[in-house]
Amino acid sequence: MYRFQPLPSAILVIALCASSAVDAQTPDGYARASAGTREITLGSGTAIKLLLEASNLGDSGIEVGEIVFPTGTNPAGGHRHGSTEIFYVVEGVLGHVVNGVDYRLEPGMVGVVKPGDEITHRVLSDIPVRALVLWLPGGEADRIAQADLWTMIPPGFFE
């Protein structure tokens, strides 16, 4: 299982300060800071840690996660999302194939997929790809894997 490492501080700003040392749920229904909510490692070896979602944001307008694709990731086919998906690559090189067109995303680059586009994620580097992923609107995490397959992250937990 992939062990998540803290993201660089610049990425945390992009993630709306979603990852921090403590959870701070407020009376108005959202956490001002969080170490994330839940994580999963899929059968493919891809690991996702949700940093921001309805449970700590208070609404489903966005989900923010850290995603790690293992070396060798090269699925035969693509998939589609019901939300806009935005990737910001932190480490590794991501093959971002949108509707059959190949794009190479290196650290510091952003890739976008609109609802209905077919996307395939490939690892083009000899190290895993680590990226920040945003889904707008939220709800994609439960589409990827049913809620009971995720491992909850205890409030205040961080690695």
PDB file of C-alpha atoms in Angstrom:
ATOM      1  CA  MET A   1       0.000   0.000   0.000  1.00  0.00           C
ATOM      2  CA  TYR A   2       1.268   3.460  -0.835  1.00  0.00           C
ATOM      3  CA  ARG A   3       2.078   5.644   2.192  1.00  0.00           C
ATOM      4  CA  PHE A   4       1.119   9.221   1.500  1.00  0.00           C
ATOM      5  CA  GLN A   5       3.794  11.841   2.063  1.00  0.00           C
ATOM      6  CA  PRO A   6       2.922  15.470   2.788  1.00  0.00           C
ATOM      7  CA  LEU A   7       2.466  17.598  -0.326  1.00  0.00           C
ATOM      8  CA  PRO A   8       4.677  20.667  -0.829  1.00  0.00           C
ATOM      9  CA  SER A   9       3.249  23.795   0.808  1.00  0.00           C
ATOM     10  CA  ALA A  10       2.454  25.447  -2.543  1.00  0.00           C
ATOM     11  CA  ILE A  11       0.185  22.524  -3.412  1.00  0.00           C
ATOM     12  CA  LEU A  12      -1.595  22.910  -0.105  1.00  0.00           C
ATOM     13  CA  VAL A  13      -2.638  26.413  -1.075  1.00  0.00           C
ATOM     14  CA  ILE A  14      -4.139  25.036  -4.284  1.00  0.00           C
ATOM     15  CA  ALA A  15      -5.982  22.455  -2.199  1.00  0.00           C
ATOM     16  CA  LEU A  16      -7.639  25.275  -0.274  1.00  0.00           C
ATOM     17  CA  CYS A  17      -5.571  24.498   2.819  1.00  0.00           C
ATOM     18  CA  ALA A  18      -7.263  21.104   3.024  1.00  0.00           C
ATOM     19  CA  SER A  19      -4.289  19.260   4.528  1.00  0.00           C
ATOM     20  CA  SER A  20      -2.969  20.256   7.913  1.00  0.00           C
ATOM     21  CA  ALA A  21      -1.997  18.808  11.254  1.00  0.00           C
ATOM     22  CA  VAL A  22      -5.461  19.034  12.821  1.00  0.00           C
ATOM     23  CA  ASP A  23      -9.108  18.914  11.898  1.00  0.00           C
ATOM     24  CA  ALA A  24     -10.999  22.043  12.857  1.00  0.00           C
ATOM     25  CA  GLN A  25     -14.698  21.517  12.130  1.00  0.00           C
ATOM     26  CA  THR A  26     -16.594  24.724  12.802  1.00  0.00           C
ATOM     27  CA  PRO A  27     -20.204  25.330  13.795  1.00  0.00           C
ATOM     28  CA  ASP A  28     -20.938  26.587  10.270  1.00  0.00           C
ATOM     29  CA  GLY A  29     -20.247  23.109   8.896  1.00  0.00           C
ATOM     30  CA  TYR A  30     -16.819  23.082   7.330  1.00  0.00           C
ATOM     31  CA  ALA A  31     -13.294  22.304   8.441  1.00  0.00           C
ATOM     32  CA  ARG A  32     -10.860  25.186   8.257  1.00  0.00           C
ATOM     33  CA  ALA A  33      -8.016  22.656   8.268  1.00  0.00           C
ATOM     34  CA  SER A  34      -7.876  18.900   7.795  1.00  0.00           C
ATOM     35  CA  ALA A  35      -5.471  15.991   7.403  1.00  0.00           C
ATOM     36  CA  GLY A  36      -7.859  14.432   4.899  1.00  0.00           C
ATOM     37  CA  THR A  37     -10.987  12.340   5.240  1.00  0.00           C
ATOM     38  CA  ARG A  38     -10.446   8.895   3.698  1.00  0.00           C
ATOM     39  CA  GLU A  39      -8.143   6.895   1.445  1.00  0.00           C
ATOM     40  CA  ILE A  40      -8.164   3.844  -0.778  1.00  0.00           C
ATOM     41  CA  THR A  41      -5.764   1.733  -2.812  1.00  0.00           C
ATOM     42  CA  LEU A  42      -7.493   0.288  -5.880  1.00  0.00           C
ATOM     43  CA  GLY A  43      -6.785  -3.126  -7.402  1.00  0.00           C
ATOM     44  CA  SER A  44      -4.585  -1.425 -10.004  1.00  0.00           C
ATOM     45  CA  GLY A  45      -2.347  -0.099  -7.218  1.00  0.00           C
ATOM     46  CA  THR A  46      -3.565   3.469  -7.696  1.00  0.00           C
ATOM     47  CA  ALA A  47      -3.903   5.171  -4.307  1.00  0.00           C
ATOM     48  CA  ILE A  48      -6.226   8.094  -3.578  1.00  0.00           C
ATOM     49  CA  LYS A  49      -6.327  10.184  -0.420  1.00  0.00           C
ATOM     50  CA  LEU A  50      -9.278  12.575  -0.231  1.00  0.00           C
ATOM     51  CA  LEU A  51      -8.249  15.873   1.307  1.00  0.00           C
ATOM     52  CA  LEU A  52     -11.452  17.841   0.812  1.00  0.00           C
ATOM     53  CA  GLU A  53     -15.006  16.632   0.186  1.00  0.00           C
ATOM     54  CA  ALA A  54     -18.561  17.220   1.374  1.00  0.00           C
ATOM     55  CA  SER A  55     -17.867  15.765   4.843  1.00  0.00           C
ATOM     56  CA  ASN A  56     -15.269  18.434   5.696  1.00  0.00           C
ATOM     57  CA  LEU A  57     -16.291  21.168   3.242  1.00  0.00           C
ATOM     58  CA  GLY A  58     -19.993  21.208   4.044  1.00  0.00           C
ATOM     59  CA  ASP A  59     -21.098  20.913   0.410  1.00  0.00           C
ATOM     60  CA  SER A  60     -20.341  18.819  -2.651  1.00  0.00           C
ATOM     61  CA  GLY A  61     -19.064  21.590  -4.933  1.00  0.00           C
ATOM     62  CA  ILE A  62     -15.550  20.141  -5.134  1.00  0.00           C
ATOM     63  CA  GLU A  63     -13.459  17.152  -4.099  1.00  0.00           C
ATOM     64  CA  VAL A  64      -9.679  17.467  -3.769  1.00  0.00           C
ATOM     65  CA  GLY A  65      -7.391  14.485  -3.457  1.00  0.00           C
ATOM     66  CA  GLU A  66      -3.853  13.290  -3.728  1.00  0.00           C
ATOM     67  CA  ILE A  67      -3.535  10.465  -6.240  1.00  0.00           C
ATOM     68  CA  VAL A  68      -0.571   8.165  -6.844  1.00  0.00           C
ATOM     69  CA  PHE A  69      -0.328   6.025  -9.982  1.00  0.00           C
ATOM     70  CA  PRO A  70       2.273   3.238  -9.626  1.00  0.00           C
ATOM     71  CA  THR A  71       5.032   2.715 -12.172  1.00  0.00           C
ATOM     72  CA  GLY A  72       3.865   0.599 -15.067  1.00  0.00           C
ATOM     73  CA  THR A  73       0.320   2.008 -15.050  1.00  0.00           C
ATOM     74  CA  ASN A  74      -0.841   1.589 -18.649  1.00  0.00           C
ATOM     75  CA  PRO A  75      -4.501   0.505 -18.846  1.00  0.00           C
ATOM     76  CA  ALA A  76      -5.834  -0.906 -22.107  1.00  0.00           C
ATOM     77  CA  GLY A  77      -8.846   1.402 -22.134  1.00  0.00           C
ATOM     78  CA  GLY A  78     -10.062   4.675 -20.800  1.00  0.00           C
ATOM     79  CA  HIS A  79     -12.894   5.794 -18.567  1.00  0.00           C
ATOM     80  CA  ARG A  80     -15.238   8.759 -18.213  1.00  0.00           C
ATOM     81  CA  HIS A  81     -16.170  11.057 -15.344  1.00  0.00           C
ATOM     82  CA  GLY A  82     -19.377  12.927 -14.589  1.00  0.00           C
ATOM     83  CA  SER A  83     -17.345  15.865 -13.267  1.00  0.00           C
ATOM     84  CA  THR A  84     -14.560  18.055 -14.559  1.00  0.00           C
ATOM     85  CA  GLU A  85     -11.261  16.450 -13.507  1.00  0.00           C
ATOM     86  CA  ILE A  86      -8.125  18.565 -13.064  1.00  0.00           C
ATOM     87  CA  PHE A  87      -4.688  17.092 -12.375  1.00  0.00           C
ATOM     88  CA  TYR A  88      -1.651  18.987 -11.092  1.00  0.00           C
ATOM     89  CA  VAL A  89       1.428  16.743 -11.397  1.00  0.00           C
ATOM     90  CA  VAL A  90       3.799  16.866  -8.417  1.00  0.00           C
ATOM     91  CA  GLU A  91       6.174  13.977  -9.253  1.00  0.00           C
ATOM     92  CA  GLY A  92       6.689  11.647 -12.176  1.00  0.00           C
ATOM     93  CA  VAL A  93       5.431  11.977 -15.742  1.00  0.00           C
ATOM     94  CA  LEU A  94       1.773  11.351 -16.495  1.00  0.00           C
ATOM     95  CA  GLY A  95       0.490  10.237 -19.862  1.00  0.00           C
ATOM     96  CA  HIS A  96      -2.801  12.134 -20.105  1.00  0.00           C
ATOM     97  CA  VAL A  97      -4.761  10.650 -23.016  1.00  0.00           C
ATOM     98  CA  VAL A  98      -7.954  12.601 -23.689  1.00  0.00           C
ATOM     99  CA  ASN A  99     -10.307  11.339 -26.392  1.00  0.00           C
ATOM    100  CA  GLY A 100      -7.412   9.452 -27.995  1.00  0.00           C
ATOM    101  CA  VAL A 101      -4.969  12.391 -28.018  1.00  0.00           C
ATOM    102  CA  ASP A 102      -1.769  11.936 -25.980  1.00  0.00           C
ATOM    103  CA  TYR A 103      -0.470  14.687 -23.700  1.00  0.00           C
ATOM    104  CA  ARG A 104       2.653  14.498 -21.534  1.00  0.00           C
ATOM    105  CA  LEU A 105       2.257  16.100 -18.099  1.00  0.00           C
ATOM    106  CA  GLU A 106       5.449  16.735 -16.164  1.00  0.00           C
ATOM    107  CA  PRO A 107       5.779  18.153 -12.634  1.00  0.00           C
ATOM    108  CA  GLY A 108       4.214  21.601 -12.458  1.00  0.00           C
ATOM    109  CA  MET A 109       1.815  20.962 -15.349  1.00  0.00           C
ATOM    110  CA  VAL A 110      -1.982  20.773 -15.290  1.00  0.00           C
ATOM    111  CA  GLY A 111      -4.283  18.466 -17.260  1.00  0.00           C
ATOM    112  CA  VAL A 112      -8.038  18.913 -17.618  1.00  0.00           C
ATOM    113  CA  VAL A 113     -10.827  16.535 -18.596  1.00  0.00           C
ATOM    114  CA  LYS A 114     -14.428  17.690 -19.062  1.00  0.00           C
ATOM    115  CA  PRO A 115     -17.451  15.503 -18.250  1.00  0.00           C
ATOM    116  CA  GLY A 116     -18.006  12.936 -20.981  1.00  0.00           C
ATOM    117  CA  ASP A 117     -14.409  12.985 -22.282  1.00  0.00           C
ATOM    118  CA  GLU A 118     -12.653   9.630 -22.325  1.00  0.00           C
ATOM    119  CA  ILE A 119      -9.478   9.674 -20.240  1.00  0.00           C
ATOM    120  CA  THR A 120      -6.633   7.201 -19.831  1.00  0.00           C
ATOM    121  CA  HIS A 121      -3.900   7.763 -17.237  1.00  0.00           C
ATOM    122  CA  ARG A 122      -0.471   6.270 -17.982  1.00  0.00           C
ATOM    123  CA  VAL A 123       2.783   6.482 -16.072  1.00  0.00           C
ATOM    124  CA  LEU A 124       5.571   7.474 -18.460  1.00  0.00           C
ATOM    125  CA  SER A 125       8.314   7.762 -15.826  1.00  0.00           C
ATOM    126  CA  ASP A 126      10.329   5.197 -13.889  1.00  0.00           C
ATOM    127  CA  ILE A 127       8.846   6.578 -10.648  1.00  0.00           C
ATOM    128  CA  PRO A 128       5.184   6.696  -9.590  1.00  0.00           C
ATOM    129  CA  VAL A 129       3.137   9.727 -10.604  1.00  0.00           C
ATOM    130  CA  ARG A 130       1.932  11.790  -7.668  1.00  0.00           C
ATOM    131  CA  ALA A 131      -0.663  14.438  -8.434  1.00  0.00           C
ATOM    132  CA  LEU A 132      -3.274  16.647  -6.895  1.00  0.00           C
ATOM    133  CA  VAL A 133      -6.686  15.895  -8.393  1.00  0.00           C
ATOM    134  CA  LEU A 134      -9.747  18.144  -8.260  1.00  0.00           C
ATOM    135  CA  TRP A 135     -13.246  17.021  -9.220  1.00  0.00           C
ATOM    136  CA  LEU A 136     -15.848  19.724  -9.827  1.00  0.00           C
ATOM    137  CA  PRO A 137     -18.533  19.115  -8.727  1.00  0.00           C
ATOM    138  CA  GLY A 138     -17.662  16.488  -6.148  1.00  0.00           C
ATOM    139  CA  GLY A 139     -19.054  12.970  -5.967  1.00  0.00           C
ATOM    140  CA  GLU A 140     -16.436  11.239  -8.116  1.00  0.00           C
ATOM    141  CA  ALA A 141     -14.798   9.466  -5.168  1.00  0.00           C
ATOM    142  CA  ASP A 142     -17.936   7.443  -4.484  1.00  0.00           C
ATOM    143  CA  ARG A 143     -18.274   6.746  -8.200  1.00  0.00           C
ATOM    144  CA  ILE A 144     -14.731   5.352  -8.268  1.00  0.00           C
ATOM    145  CA  ALA A 145     -15.333   3.051  -5.277  1.00  0.00           C
ATOM    146  CA  GLN A 146     -18.316   2.619  -2.986  1.00  0.00           C
ATOM    147  CA  ALA A 147     -18.019   4.408   0.341  1.00  0.00           C
ATOM    148  CA  ASP A 148     -17.543   1.279   2.488  1.00  0.00           C
ATOM    149  CA  LEU A 149     -14.344   0.337   0.593  1.00  0.00           C
ATOM    150  CA  TRP A 150     -12.575   3.526   1.701  1.00  0.00           C
ATOM    151  CA  THR A 151     -10.541   3.719   4.927  1.00  0.00           C
ATOM    152  CA  MET A 152     -11.472   6.670   7.094  1.00  0.00           C
ATOM    153  CA  ILE A 153      -8.672   8.956   8.285  1.00  0.00           C
ATOM    154  CA  PRO A 154      -9.147   9.794  11.983  1.00  0.00           C
ATOM    155  CA  PRO A 155      -9.532  13.520  12.756  1.00  0.00           C
ATOM    156  CA  GLY A 156      -6.156  15.077  13.453  1.00  0.00           C
ATOM    157  CA  PHE A 157      -4.244  12.164  11.857  1.00  0.00           C
ATOM    158  CA  PHE A 158      -1.352  12.931   9.549  1.00  0.00           C
ATOM    159  CA  GLU A 159       1.743  11.074   8.435  1.00  0.00           C
TER     160      GLU A 159
END
